[in-house]
Coordinates of C-alpha atoms in Angstrom, one line a residue:
X1 CA 79.1 -48.3 -41.4
X2 CA 76.6 -45.5 -40.7
X3 CA 77.8 -41.9 -41.2
X4 CA 76.7 -39.5 -38.5
X5 CA 76.9 -35.8 -38.5
X6 CA 78.3 -35.6 -35.1
X7 CA 79.2 -31.9 -34.7
X8 CA 77.5 -30.8 -31.5
X9 CA 78.0 -27.2 -32.5
X10 CA 75.7 -27.7 -35.4
X11 CA 73.3 -29.9 -33.5
X12 CA 72.8 -27.4 -30.7
X13 CA 73.1 -24.2 -32.7
X14 CA 69.6 -23.1 -31.6
X15 CA 70.6 -23.2 -27.9
X16 CA 73.0 -20.9 -26.1
X17 CA 76.5 -22.4 -25.8
X18 CA 79.6 -21.9 -23.8
X19 CA 82.0 -23.7 -21.4
X20 CA 81.4 -25.0 -17.9
X21 CA 82.1 -23.1 -14.7
X22 CA 81.3 -23.7 -11.1
X23 CA 82.9 -25.0 -8.0
X24 CA 84.9 -28.2 -8.1
X25 CA 83.1 -31.5 -7.5
X26 CA 79.7 -30.1 -8.3
X27 CA 79.7 -28.3 -11.7
X28 CA 83.1 -29.0 -12.9
X29 CA 86.4 -27.1 -12.6
X30 CA 86.9 -23.6 -13.8
X31 CA 88.6 -23.4 -17.2
X32 CA 90.0 -20.7 -19.4
X33 CA 87.3 -18.2 -20.3
X34 CA 86.6 -18.1 -24.1
X35 CA 87.6 -14.8 -25.6
X36 CA 84.1 -14.2 -26.9
X37 CA 82.7 -14.4 -23.4
X38 CA 85.1 -12.0 -21.8
X39 CA 83.9 -8.5 -20.8
X40 CA 86.3 -5.6 -20.3
X41 CA 85.9 -4.1 -16.9
X42 CA 85.9 -0.3 -16.7
X43 CA 88.7 1.4 -14.8
X44 CA 86.2 3.4 -12.8
X45 CA 82.7 2.8 -11.5
X46 CA 80.3 3.1 -14.4
X47 CA 77.2 2.6 -12.2
X48 CA 76.1 2.5 -8.6
X49 CA 76.1 -0.6 -6.6
X50 CA 72.3 -0.9 -6.3
X51 CA 72.0 -0.5 -10.1
X52 CA 74.7 -3.1 -10.7
X53 CA 73.1 -5.5 -8.1
X54 CA 69.7 -5.2 -9.9
X55 CA 71.2 -5.8 -13.3
X56 CA 73.2 -8.8 -12.1
X57 CA 70.0 -10.2 -10.5
X58 CA 68.0 -9.9 -13.8
X59 CA 70.9 -11.4 -15.8
X60 CA 71.2 -14.2 -13.3
X61 CA 67.5 -15.1 -13.5
X62 CA 67.7 -14.9 -17.3
X63 CA 70.6 -17.4 -17.2
X64 CA 68.5 -19.8 -15.2
X65 CA 65.8 -19.4 -17.8
X66 CA 68.3 -20.2 -20.6
X67 CA 69.4 -23.3 -18.7
X68 CA 65.8 -24.5 -18.4
X69 CA 65.1 -23.8 -22.1
X70 CA 68.3 -25.6 -23.0
X71 CA 67.3 -28.6 -20.9
X72 CA 63.9 -28.7 -22.7
X73 CA 65.5 -28.4 -26.2
X74 CA 68.1 -31.1 -25.4
X75 CA 65.4 -33.5 -24.4
X76 CA 63.3 -32.7 -27.4
X77 CA 66.3 -33.6 -29.7
X78 CA 66.7 -36.9 -28.0
X79 CA 69.6 -35.9 -25.8
X80 CA 72.4 -36.5 -28.3
X81 CA 76.0 -36.8 -26.9
X82 CA 77.5 -33.5 -26.1
X83 CA 80.8 -34.0 -27.8
X84 CA 83.0 -31.2 -29.2
X85 CA 84.0 -33.1 -32.3
X86 CA 82.7 -34.7 -35.5
X87 CA 82.3 -38.4 -35.6
X88 CA 80.9 -41.4 -37.5
X89 CA 79.1 -44.4 -36.0
X90 CA 80.9 -47.7 -36.5
X91 CA 78.8 -50.1 -34.4
X92 CA 75.4 -49.7 -32.8
X93 CA 74.8 -52.3 -30.1
X94 CA 71.1 -51.9 -30.3
X95 CA 71.2 -54.0 -33.4
X96 CA 73.3 -56.8 -31.8
X97 CA 71.8 -60.2 -31.1
X98 CA 71.9 -59.3 -27.4
X99 CA 71.1 -55.6 -27.7
X100 CA 72.4 -52.8 -25.5
X101 CA 72.0 -49.1 -25.7
X102 CA 75.6 -48.5 -26.6
X103 CA 77.4 -47.3 -29.8
X104 CA 81.0 -47.1 -31.0
X105 CA 82.1 -43.8 -32.7
X106 CA 85.2 -43.0 -34.6
X107 CA 86.4 -39.4 -34.1
X108 CA 86.9 -37.8 -37.5
X109 CA 87.7 -34.2 -36.5
X110 CA 88.4 -32.1 -33.4
X111 CA 88.5 -28.4 -34.2
X112 CA 91.0 -27.9 -37.0
X113 CA 92.5 -31.4 -36.4
X114 CA 91.0 -34.1 -38.7
X115 CA 91.8 -37.8 -38.9
X116 CA 93.9 -37.7 -42.1
X117 CA 95.9 -34.7 -41.0
X118 CA 97.0 -35.7 -37.5
X119 CA 96.6 -39.5 -36.9
X120 CA 99.9 -41.3 -36.6
X121 CA 99.4 -44.9 -37.7
X122 CA 102.4 -45.9 -35.6
X123 CA 100.5 -45.0 -32.4
X124 CA 97.9 -47.2 -30.7
X125 CA 94.3 -46.4 -30.9
X126 CA 92.6 -44.8 -27.8
X127 CA 89.0 -45.8 -26.8
X128 CA 87.4 -43.4 -24.4
X129 CA 84.4 -44.8 -22.4
X130 CA 82.2 -42.4 -20.5
X131 CA 80.3 -43.5 -17.4
X132 CA 76.5 -44.2 -17.1
X133 CA 76.3 -42.5 -13.7
X134 CA 73.1 -40.5 -14.3
X135 CA 74.2 -38.3 -17.1
X136 CA 74.7 -38.8 -20.8
X137 CA 78.0 -39.3 -22.7
X138 CA 80.3 -36.5 -23.5
X139 CA 82.4 -35.7 -20.4
X140 CA 85.5 -37.3 -22.0
X141 CA 85.1 -35.1 -25.1
X142 CA 83.3 -32.2 -23.7
X143 CA 85.6 -29.6 -25.3
X144 CA 88.8 -29.2 -27.3
X145 CA 91.1 -29.6 -24.3
X146 CA 89.7 -32.9 -23.2
X147 CA 90.8 -36.6 -23.2
X148 CA 89.6 -37.0 -26.8
X149 CA 91.1 -33.7 -27.9
X150 CA 94.5 -34.4 -26.3
X151 CA 94.6 -37.9 -27.7
X152 CA 93.8 -36.7 -31.2
X153 CA 96.3 -33.9 -30.9
X154 CA 99.0 -36.5 -29.8
X155 CA 98.3 -38.4 -33.0
X156 CA 96.3 -41.4 -31.7
X157 CA 93.4 -42.8 -33.6
X158 CA 90.5 -42.0 -31.2
X159 CA 87.2 -43.8 -30.7
X160 CA 84.4 -43.0 -28.3
X161 CA 81.8 -45.2 -26.7
X162 CA 78.4 -43.5 -26.2
X163 CA 75.1 -44.7 -24.9
X164 CA 71.5 -43.7 -25.5
X165 CA 69.0 -42.2 -23.0
X166 CA 66.9 -45.4 -22.6
X167 CA 68.2 -49.0 -22.1
X168 CA 67.0 -51.9 -24.2
X169 CA 64.2 -53.9 -22.6
X170 CA 65.6 -56.2 -19.9
X171 CA 69.1 -55.0 -20.6
X172 CA 71.7 -56.4 -18.2
X173 CA 75.3 -55.7 -17.3
X174 CA 76.3 -58.8 -19.2
X175 CA 74.7 -57.4 -22.4
X176 CA 76.7 -54.2 -21.9
X177 CA 79.8 -56.2 -21.2
X178 CA 79.5 -58.2 -24.4
X179 CA 78.8 -55.1 -26.4
X180 CA 82.0 -53.4 -25.1
X181 CA 83.9 -56.6 -25.8
X182 CA 82.7 -56.5 -29.4
X183 CA 83.7 -52.8 -29.7
X184 CA 87.2 -53.5 -28.5
X185 CA 87.5 -56.5 -30.9
X186 CA 86.4 -54.2 -33.8
X187 CA 89.1 -51.6 -33.0
X188 CA 91.7 -54.4 -32.6
X189 CA 90.7 -55.7 -36.0
X190 CA 91.1 -52.2 -37.6
X191 CA 94.5 -51.7 -35.9
X192 CA 96.1 -55.2 -35.8
X193 CA 99.6 -53.9 -35.0
X194 CA 98.7 -51.9 -31.8
X195 CA 96.4 -53.1 -29.0
X196 CA 94.0 -50.3 -28.1
X197 CA 94.4 -48.1 -25.0
X198 CA 91.1 -48.1 -23.0
X199 CA 90.2 -44.9 -21.1
X200 CA 87.6 -45.5 -18.5
X201 CA 86.1 -42.5 -16.7
X202 CA 84.5 -43.0 -13.3
X203 CA 82.0 -45.9 -13.4
X204 CA 83.2 -46.8 -16.9
X205 CA 86.5 -47.7 -15.2
X206 CA 85.1 -50.8 -13.6
X207 CA 83.3 -51.6 -16.9
X208 CA 86.6 -51.9 -18.7
X209 CA 88.3 -53.5 -15.7
X210 CA 85.7 -56.3 -16.1
X211 CA 86.9 -56.7 -19.7
X212 CA 90.4 -57.1 -18.5
X213 CA 89.4 -59.4 -15.6
X214 CA 87.0 -61.7 -17.4
X215 CA 87.8 -65.0 -19.1
X216 CA 89.2 -63.4 -22.3
X217 CA 91.1 -60.5 -20.9
X218 CA 92.6 -57.6 -22.8
X219 CA 96.0 -56.9 -24.5
X220 CA 96.5 -53.2 -24.3
X221 CA 96.8 -50.9 -21.3
X222 CA 93.8 -49.6 -19.4
X223 CA 93.6 -46.1 -17.9
X224 CA 91.2 -45.7 -15.0
X225 CA 90.3 -42.1 -14.3
X226 CA 88.5 -41.5 -10.9
X227 CA 87.3 -45.1 -11.1
X228 CA 86.2 -46.9 -7.9
X229 CA 87.2 -50.6 -7.7
X230 CA 87.3 -50.9 -3.9
X231 CA 83.9 -49.7 -2.8
X232 CA 84.3 -50.4 0.9
X233 CA 87.4 -48.2 1.1
X234 CA 87.5 -44.7 2.4
X235 CA 87.6 -42.6 5.6
X236 CA 84.4 -42.6 7.8
X237 CA 84.4 -38.8 8.3
X238 CA 85.3 -37.7 4.8
X239 CA 83.7 -40.2 2.4
X240 CA 80.1 -40.6 3.6
X241 CA 78.8 -42.1 0.3
X242 CA 80.1 -45.5 1.2
X243 CA 77.9 -45.5 4.3
X244 CA 74.7 -44.2 2.7
X245 CA 73.7 -47.6 1.3
X246 CA 73.7 -49.0 4.8
X247 CA 71.6 -46.2 6.2
X248 CA 69.1 -46.7 3.4
X249 CA 68.9 -50.4 4.2
X250 CA 70.7 -51.7 1.2
X251 CA 69.6 -52.3 -2.4
X252 CA 65.8 -52.5 -1.8
X253 CA 65.5 -48.7 -2.1
X254 CA 67.1 -48.7 -5.6
X255 CA 64.8 -51.7 -6.5
X256 CA 61.7 -49.8 -5.4
X257 CA 62.8 -46.7 -7.3
X258 CA 63.2 -48.8 -10.5
X259 CA 59.8 -50.5 -9.9
X260 CA 58.1 -47.1 -9.5
X261 CA 59.8 -46.1 -12.8
X262 CA 58.2 -49.0 -14.6
X263 CA 61.4 -51.0 -14.7
X264 CA 63.6 -48.0 -15.3
X265 CA 65.9 -46.2 -12.8
X266 CA 66.0 -42.5 -13.3
X267 CA 69.6 -41.1 -13.5
X268 CA 68.4 -37.9 -11.8
X269 CA 68.6 -39.8 -8.5
X270 CA 72.3 -40.5 -9.1
X271 CA 72.9 -36.8 -9.9
X272 CA 71.1 -35.8 -6.7
X273 CA 73.2 -38.1 -4.7
X274 CA 76.3 -36.4 -6.2
X275 CA 75.0 -33.0 -5.2
X276 CA 74.1 -34.1 -1.7
X277 CA 77.8 -34.9 -1.0
X278 CA 78.6 -31.2 -1.0
X279 CA 75.3 -29.3 -0.8
X280 CA 77.1 -26.1 -0.1
X281 CA 78.5 -26.2 -3.6
X282 CA 75.4 -27.5 -5.2
X283 CA 72.9 -25.1 -3.7
X284 CA 75.1 -22.0 -2.9
X285 CA 78.6 -21.7 -4.2
X286 CA 77.8 -22.6 -7.8
X287 CA 75.0 -20.0 -8.0
X288 CA 76.7 -17.4 -5.8
X289 CA 79.7 -17.5 -8.2
X290 CA 77.5 -17.2 -11.2
X291 CA 75.6 -14.2 -9.7
X292 CA 78.7 -12.3 -8.7
X293 CA 80.5 -13.0 -12.0
X294 CA 77.5 -13.0 -14.3
X295 CA 79.3 -11.1 -17.1
X296 CA 82.0 -13.7 -17.5
X297 CA 80.6 -16.9 -16.2
X298 CA 77.2 -17.2 -17.9
X299 CA 78.6 -19.0 -21.0
X300 CA 80.6 -21.6 -19.1
X301 CA 77.7 -22.2 -16.7
X302 CA 75.2 -22.9 -19.5
X303 CA 77.5 -25.2 -21.4
X304 CA 78.3 -27.4 -18.4
X305 CA 74.7 -27.4 -17.1
X306 CA 73.6 -28.7 -20.5
X307 CA 75.4 -31.9 -19.8
X308 CA 74.7 -31.9 -16.0
X309 CA 71.0 -31.7 -16.4
X310 CA 70.6 -34.4 -19.1
X311 CA 69.5 -37.5 -17.1
X312 CA 69.8 -40.9 -18.6
X313 CA 68.1 -44.1 -17.5
X314 CA 69.3 -47.5 -16.4
X315 CA 67.3 -50.7 -16.5
X316 CA 66.1 -52.3 -13.3
X317 CA 68.4 -55.3 -13.9
X318 CA 71.4 -53.0 -14.3
X319 CA 70.9 -50.9 -11.2
X320 CA 70.3 -54.0 -9.1
X321 CA 73.4 -55.7 -10.4
X322 CA 75.5 -52.5 -9.7
X323 CA 74.3 -52.0 -6.2
X324 CA 74.3 -55.7 -5.2
X325 CA 77.7 -56.5 -6.7
X326 CA 79.6 -53.2 -6.3
X327 CA 78.2 -50.5 -4.0
X328 CA 77.0 -52.9 -1.3
X329 CA 78.6 -56.3 -2.1
X330 CA 82.1 -55.1 -3.1
X331 CA 82.4 -58.3 -5.2
X332 CA 84.7 -57.0 -7.8
X333 CA 87.5 -56.5 -5.3
X334 CA 86.9 -60.0 -3.8
X335 CA 86.7 -61.8 -7.2
X336 CA 83.0 -62.8 -6.7
X337 CA 81.4 -60.7 -9.4
X338 CA 79.7 -63.0 -11.9
X339 CA 79.6 -61.6 -15.4
X340 CA 77.7 -64.4 -17.1
X341 CA 77.2 -68.1 -17.1
X342 CA 80.6 -69.7 -16.3
X343 CA 82.6 -66.5 -16.1
X344 CA 83.4 -64.6 -12.9
X345 CA 85.7 -61.5 -12.9
X346 CA 89.0 -62.0 -11.2
X347 CA 91.4 -59.1 -10.9
X348 CA 94.2 -61.5 -10.6
X349 CA 93.7 -62.4 -14.3
X350 CA 94.6 -58.9 -15.5
X351 CA 97.9 -59.0 -17.3
X352 CA 97.9 -55.8 -19.3
X353 CA 99.3 -52.6 -17.7
X354 CA 97.0 -50.5 -15.5
X355 CA 97.3 -46.8 -15.1
X356 CA 95.2 -45.3 -12.2
X357 CA 94.6 -41.6 -12.1
X358 CA 93.0 -40.4 -8.8
X359 CA 92.9 -37.1 -6.8
X360 CA 93.0 -36.1 -3.2
X361 CA 90.3 -33.6 -3.9
X362 CA 87.9 -36.3 -5.2
X363 CA 85.1 -37.0 -2.7
X364 CA 83.3 -39.4 -5.1
X365 CA 86.2 -41.8 -5.8
X366 CA 88.9 -41.0 -3.2
X367 CA 92.4 -42.5 -3.8
X368 CA 91.5 -45.3 -1.3
X369 CA 88.7 -46.5 -3.5
X370 CA 90.8 -46.3 -6.6
X371 CA 93.8 -48.1 -5.1
X372 CA 92.5 -50.1 -2.1
X373 CA 91.9 -53.2 -4.2
X374 CA 95.6 -53.7 -4.8
X375 CA 96.6 -55.0 -1.3
X376 CA 93.4 -57.1 -1.4
X377 CA 94.4 -58.8 -4.6
X378 CA 98.2 -59.0 -4.0
X379 CA 99.4 -59.8 -0.5
X380 CA 102.6 -58.0 -1.1
X381 CA 104.9 -56.5 -3.7
X382 CA 106.5 -59.9 -4.4
X383 CA 103.1 -61.4 -5.2
X384 CA 102.4 -58.5 -7.6
X385 CA 105.7 -59.1 -9.4
X386 CA 105.2 -62.8 -9.5
X387 CA 101.8 -62.2 -11.3
X388 CA 103.8 -60.2 -13.9
X389 CA 101.6 -57.2 -13.4
X390 CA 102.5 -53.5 -13.8
X391 CA 100.3 -51.0 -12.0
X392 CA 101.1 -47.2 -12.3
X393 CA 99.2 -44.6 -10.3
X394 CA 99.1 -40.9 -10.5
X395 CA 97.7 -38.7 -7.7
X396 CA 96.5 -35.1 -8.3
X397 CA 96.7 -33.2 -5.0
X398 CA 93.5 -31.1 -5.3
X399 CA 91.3 -31.4 -8.4
X400 CA 87.7 -32.5 -7.9
X401 CA 86.0 -35.6 -9.3
X402 CA 84.7 -33.9 -12.5
X403 CA 87.9 -32.0 -12.9
X404 CA 89.7 -35.3 -13.6
X405 CA 87.7 -35.5 -16.9
X406 CA 86.8 -31.9 -17.8
X407 CA 89.6 -29.7 -16.5
X408 CA 91.4 -28.2 -19.4
X409 CA 94.7 -27.9 -17.5
X410 CA 94.4 -31.5 -16.3
X411 CA 93.9 -32.7 -19.9
X412 CA 96.8 -30.7 -21.2
X413 CA 99.2 -31.9 -18.5
X414 CA 98.3 -35.2 -16.8
X415 CA 96.3 -36.8 -19.6
X416 CA 98.9 -35.7 -22.2
X417 CA 101.7 -37.1 -19.9
X418 CA 99.9 -40.4 -19.6
X419 CA 99.6 -40.8 -23.3
X420 CA 103.2 -39.7 -24.0
X421 CA 104.4 -42.2 -21.4
X422 CA 102.6 -45.3 -22.6
X423 CA 105.7 -46.7 -24.4
X424 CA 107.8 -46.2 -21.2
X425 CA 105.1 -47.8 -19.1
X426 CA 105.1 -50.8 -21.4
X427 CA 108.8 -51.3 -20.7
X428 CA 108.5 -51.2 -16.9
X429 CA 109.2 -54.4 -15.1
X430 CA 106.4 -56.0 -13.0
X431 CA 105.6 -54.0 -9.9
X432 CA 103.8 -51.0 -8.4
X433 CA 104.9 -47.5 -9.5
X434 CA 103.9 -44.0 -8.7
X435 CA 104.0 -41.6 -11.7
X436 CA 105.5 -38.3 -10.9
X437 CA 105.2 -35.2 -13.1
X438 CA 107.7 -32.5 -12.5
X439 CA 106.5 -29.3 -14.0
X440 CA 108.4 -26.4 -12.4
X441 CA 106.9 -23.8 -14.7
X442 CA 103.3 -24.7 -13.7
X443 CA 102.3 -24.2 -17.4
X444 CA 100.1 -27.1 -18.5
X445 CA 101.0 -26.4 -22.1
X446 CA 104.7 -26.7 -21.6
X447 CA 106.5 -29.4 -23.6
X448 CA 109.2 -31.8 -22.7
X449 CA 111.9 -31.3 -21.4
X450 CA 110.2 -28.3 -19.6
X451 CA 108.3 -31.0 -17.7
X452 CA 109.4 -34.5 -16.9
X453 CA 107.8 -37.8 -16.0
X454 CA 109.4 -40.3 -13.6
X455 CA 108.1 -43.7 -12.3
X456 CA 109.1 -44.4 -8.7
X457 CA 108.8 -47.9 -7.4
X458 CA 106.4 -48.4 -4.5
X459 CA 105.5 -51.3 -2.2
X460 CA 102.0 -52.7 -2.0
X461 CA 102.2 -52.0 1.7
X462 CA 102.6 -48.3 1.0
X463 CA 98.9 -48.2 -0.1
X464 CA 97.8 -49.5 3.3
X465 CA 94.2 -50.4 4.3
X466 CA 91.9 -47.4 5.0
X467 CA 88.8 -49.3 6.1
X468 CA 87.4 -51.9 8.3
X469 CA 85.3 -54.4 6.5
X470 CA 83.3 -55.9 9.3
X471 CA 80.7 -53.2 9.4
X472 CA 80.2 -53.2 5.7
X473 CA 79.8 -57.0 5.7
X474 CA 77.0 -56.4 8.1
X475 CA 75.5 -53.9 5.6
X476 CA 75.7 -56.5 2.9
X477 CA 73.8 -59.0 5.0
X478 CA 71.2 -56.5 6.0
X479 CA 70.8 -55.6 2.3
X480 CA 70.2 -59.2 1.3
X481 CA 67.6 -59.6 4.0
X482 CA 65.8 -56.3 3.1
X483 CA 65.9 -57.1 -0.6
X484 CA 64.4 -60.5 -0.1
X485 CA 61.6 -59.0 2.1
X486 CA 60.9 -56.2 -0.4
X487 CA 60.7 -58.5 -3.4
X488 CA 58.4 -60.9 -1.5
X489 CA 55.9 -58.5 0.1
X490 CA 56.0 -54.9 -1.4
X491 CA 57.7 -55.3 -4.8
X492 CA 54.9 -57.3 -6.5
X493 CA 52.3 -54.8 -5.5
X494 CA 54.2 -51.8 -6.8
X495 CA 55.0 -53.5 -10.1
X496 CA 51.4 -54.4 -10.6
X497 CA 50.2 -50.8 -9.8
X498 CA 52.8 -48.9 -11.7
X499 CA 52.0 -47.7 -15.2
X500 CA 54.0 -45.9 -17.8
X501 CA 51.9 -42.8 -17.0
X502 CA 52.6 -42.9 -13.3
X503 CA 56.3 -43.5 -13.9
X504 CA 56.5 -40.5 -16.2
X505 CA 54.7 -38.3 -13.6
X506 CA 57.2 -39.3 -11.0
X507 CA 60.0 -38.6 -13.4
X508 CA 58.7 -35.1 -14.1
X509 CA 58.3 -34.3 -10.4
X510 CA 61.9 -35.2 -9.5
X511 CA 63.5 -32.2 -7.7
X512 CA 66.5 -32.2 -10.1
X513 CA 64.0 -31.4 -12.9
X514 CA 61.4 -29.1 -11.6
X515 CA 63.8 -26.9 -9.8
X516 CA 65.4 -26.2 -13.2
X517 CA 62.3 -26.2 -15.4
X518 CA 60.4 -23.8 -13.1
X519 CA 62.5 -21.0 -14.7
X520 CA 61.5 -21.8 -18.2
X521 CA 59.0 -19.4 -19.9
X522 CA 57.1 -22.4 -20.9
X523 CA 56.1 -23.1 -17.3
X524 CA 56.6 -19.6 -15.8
X525 CA 55.1 -16.7 -17.8
X526 CA 57.0 -14.2 -15.7
X527 CA 60.3 -15.4 -17.2
X528 CA 59.3 -13.8 -20.5
X529 CA 59.5 -10.4 -18.9
X530 CA 62.8 -11.3 -17.4
X531 CA 64.1 -12.1 -20.8
X532 CA 62.9 -8.8 -22.2
X533 CA 64.5 -6.8 -19.4
X534 CA 67.8 -8.7 -19.6
X535 CA 68.1 -8.0 -23.3
X536 CA 67.7 -4.3 -22.6
X537 CA 70.3 -4.5 -19.8
X538 CA 72.9 -6.3 -22.0
X539 CA 72.7 -3.5 -24.6
X540 CA 74.1 -0.9 -22.1
X541 CA 75.6 -3.0 -19.3
X542 CA 78.6 -1.3 -17.6
X543 CA 79.6 -3.5 -14.7
X544 CA 81.3 -2.3 -11.6
X545 CA 85.1 -2.9 -11.4
X546 CA 86.3 -5.9 -9.3
X547 CA 87.9 -3.6 -6.8
X548 CA 84.6 -1.8 -5.9
X549 CA 84.4 -1.9 -2.1
X550 CA 80.7 -2.9 -2.0
X551 CA 81.2 -5.6 -4.6
X552 CA 84.1 -7.0 -2.6
X553 CA 82.0 -7.0 0.6
X554 CA 79.2 -8.8 -1.2
X555 CA 81.6 -11.5 -2.4
X556 CA 83.1 -11.9 1.1
X557 CA 79.6 -12.3 2.6
X558 CA 78.9 -15.0 0.0
X559 CA 82.1 -16.8 0.9
X560 CA 81.2 -16.7 4.6
X561 CA 77.7 -18.2 3.9
X562 CA 79.3 -20.9 1.8
X563 CA 81.8 -21.7 4.6
X564 CA 78.9 -21.9 7.1
X565 CA 77.0 -24.4 4.9
X566 CA 80.3 -26.3 4.5
X567 CA 80.6 -26.6 8.3
X568 CA 77.0 -27.8 8.5
X569 CA 77.9 -30.5 5.9
X570 CA 80.9 -31.6 7.9
X571 CA 78.7 -31.9 11.0
X572 CA 76.2 -33.9 9.0
X573 CA 78.9 -36.3 7.7
X574 CA 80.2 -36.8 11.3
X575 CA 76.6 -37.6 12.4
X576 CA 76.3 -40.1 9.5
X577 CA 79.5 -41.8 10.5
X578 CA 78.4 -42.0 14.2
X579 CA 75.0 -43.4 13.3
X580 CA 76.6 -45.9 10.8
X581 CA 79.0 -47.1 13.4
X582 CA 76.3 -47.5 16.0
X583 CA 74.2 -49.6 13.6
X584 CA 76.8 -51.6 11.8
X585 CA 80.0 -51.8 13.9
X586 CA 80.9 -55.4 14.8
X587 CA 78.4 -56.8 17.2
X588 CA 76.1 -53.8 17.0
X589 CA 73.5 -55.3 14.8
X590 CA 74.3 -58.8 13.5
X591 CA 77.1 -61.2 13.4
X592 CA 78.8 -62.0 10.1
X593 CA 77.4 -65.4 9.1
X594 CA 80.6 -66.3 7.3
X595 CA 82.5 -66.0 10.5
X596 CA 80.2 -68.0 12.7

């Protein structure tokens, strides 16, 4: 066992800290403002609007400077996991016979709660797995009120799976799969009386689902938070991401990007795809909110951006397997995803309870993608019951994708309710259930019986089918053709011409990097003057009150601009849907070979 000083507060003491804040789906949900970051507003105007506007602009620019410097410092330190707790490393998969860039941590302390003081040995251990979706680990334990913090507070032994910025040479999904399997076996060995509860966030959800669906399976329940398993599901006008692979021609674009990266796929591309879904939030709302609330939002903005702008890498083998089998091929849902020699994942093998947490406000993993696999695997409710399976789903009406993992109120209510209901879920008979949380007070910190949890039986037919597969089958066929052509004609030349130096140059020129780093004093000498002026402003800053007429007019104007950009995005999504239908609707381009 290797001891690790895992307190991020100590690791990152040299960098400005705080909590995240920005519009949902792009920079995380707004959470309670730390007391240290609050600024008392004067009851009367202490300055003129032009003066206040100038001061806010300088402070805003200085915040962007701090973000860039934090990004540089984080990379200099090797981009350690941004976790708000202390931990020790139990297993490092980089030392396995089949190495992978993963490690298993044991949480030893969260705030004032330490292992010996709060862990109840009668409760099952919880393993939280974060996604490799462009960013580093930490979103499941980003702050005290998080999945990790709540599980620790509820008395569960808590473990966390992290990964490192660079994959091992030639690392495959099978290598990662076997590393995760070994992690689970280690926790099961340490807690022989209680099968572990696996928490999978976003893309980590399908990773732990593969563990449950492979030849060995799992014993304990799995909790899938915003996790896509049915990649072809969704509405054409509201979930454009499912169509972007078709418009790009399939997997060859990801293959080319990895080749240009000298065998590595830059996670900044995945982060950019996320921002492109709602550009009005990524390029306007987030910054407009920071600018107009600079006195209160700076700390939260910087803390979240520290995680958001830390881009990790996938190997060429991993990104190709992900795009071919999941995003384009949808093979997990159909039971065709090959894990390794002699083993193919089959969702029908899963016997342990499944808890699915999705949100209507999630445009990354809409409920259709989280639940759409159920009627594909089980023809009806009778088939589900005959398989002895228990599936429980919980739908939040509005929180965004990142809010499922980082919202403090969601952690204190929904995630706490899930953990407190595990025993009851285990006693449910086979079938499909919707988990309902009745919280009349609206207080996420309320205790039972102030809030109650019920499980209402549902039919598989209630989920319905929200997508037509014919067009997406055509996409898969076009992707196979394009991939074969690329790998035959263009790929060998790019791989021969690419060097580590050219790959690093492309990495540095990625828009998600230089648009941030351009505000660092290391690259922009003018930002040193901004820092000096901002220090002087903070010493005597007296902001306008929130009810100032000019300030209210400014914020209303910003909201109208954001709404206009949102309307443009809606028109863009409709155009994407129309173009996709024209290209890939049945008979528009090719005929599904399997149906001939």
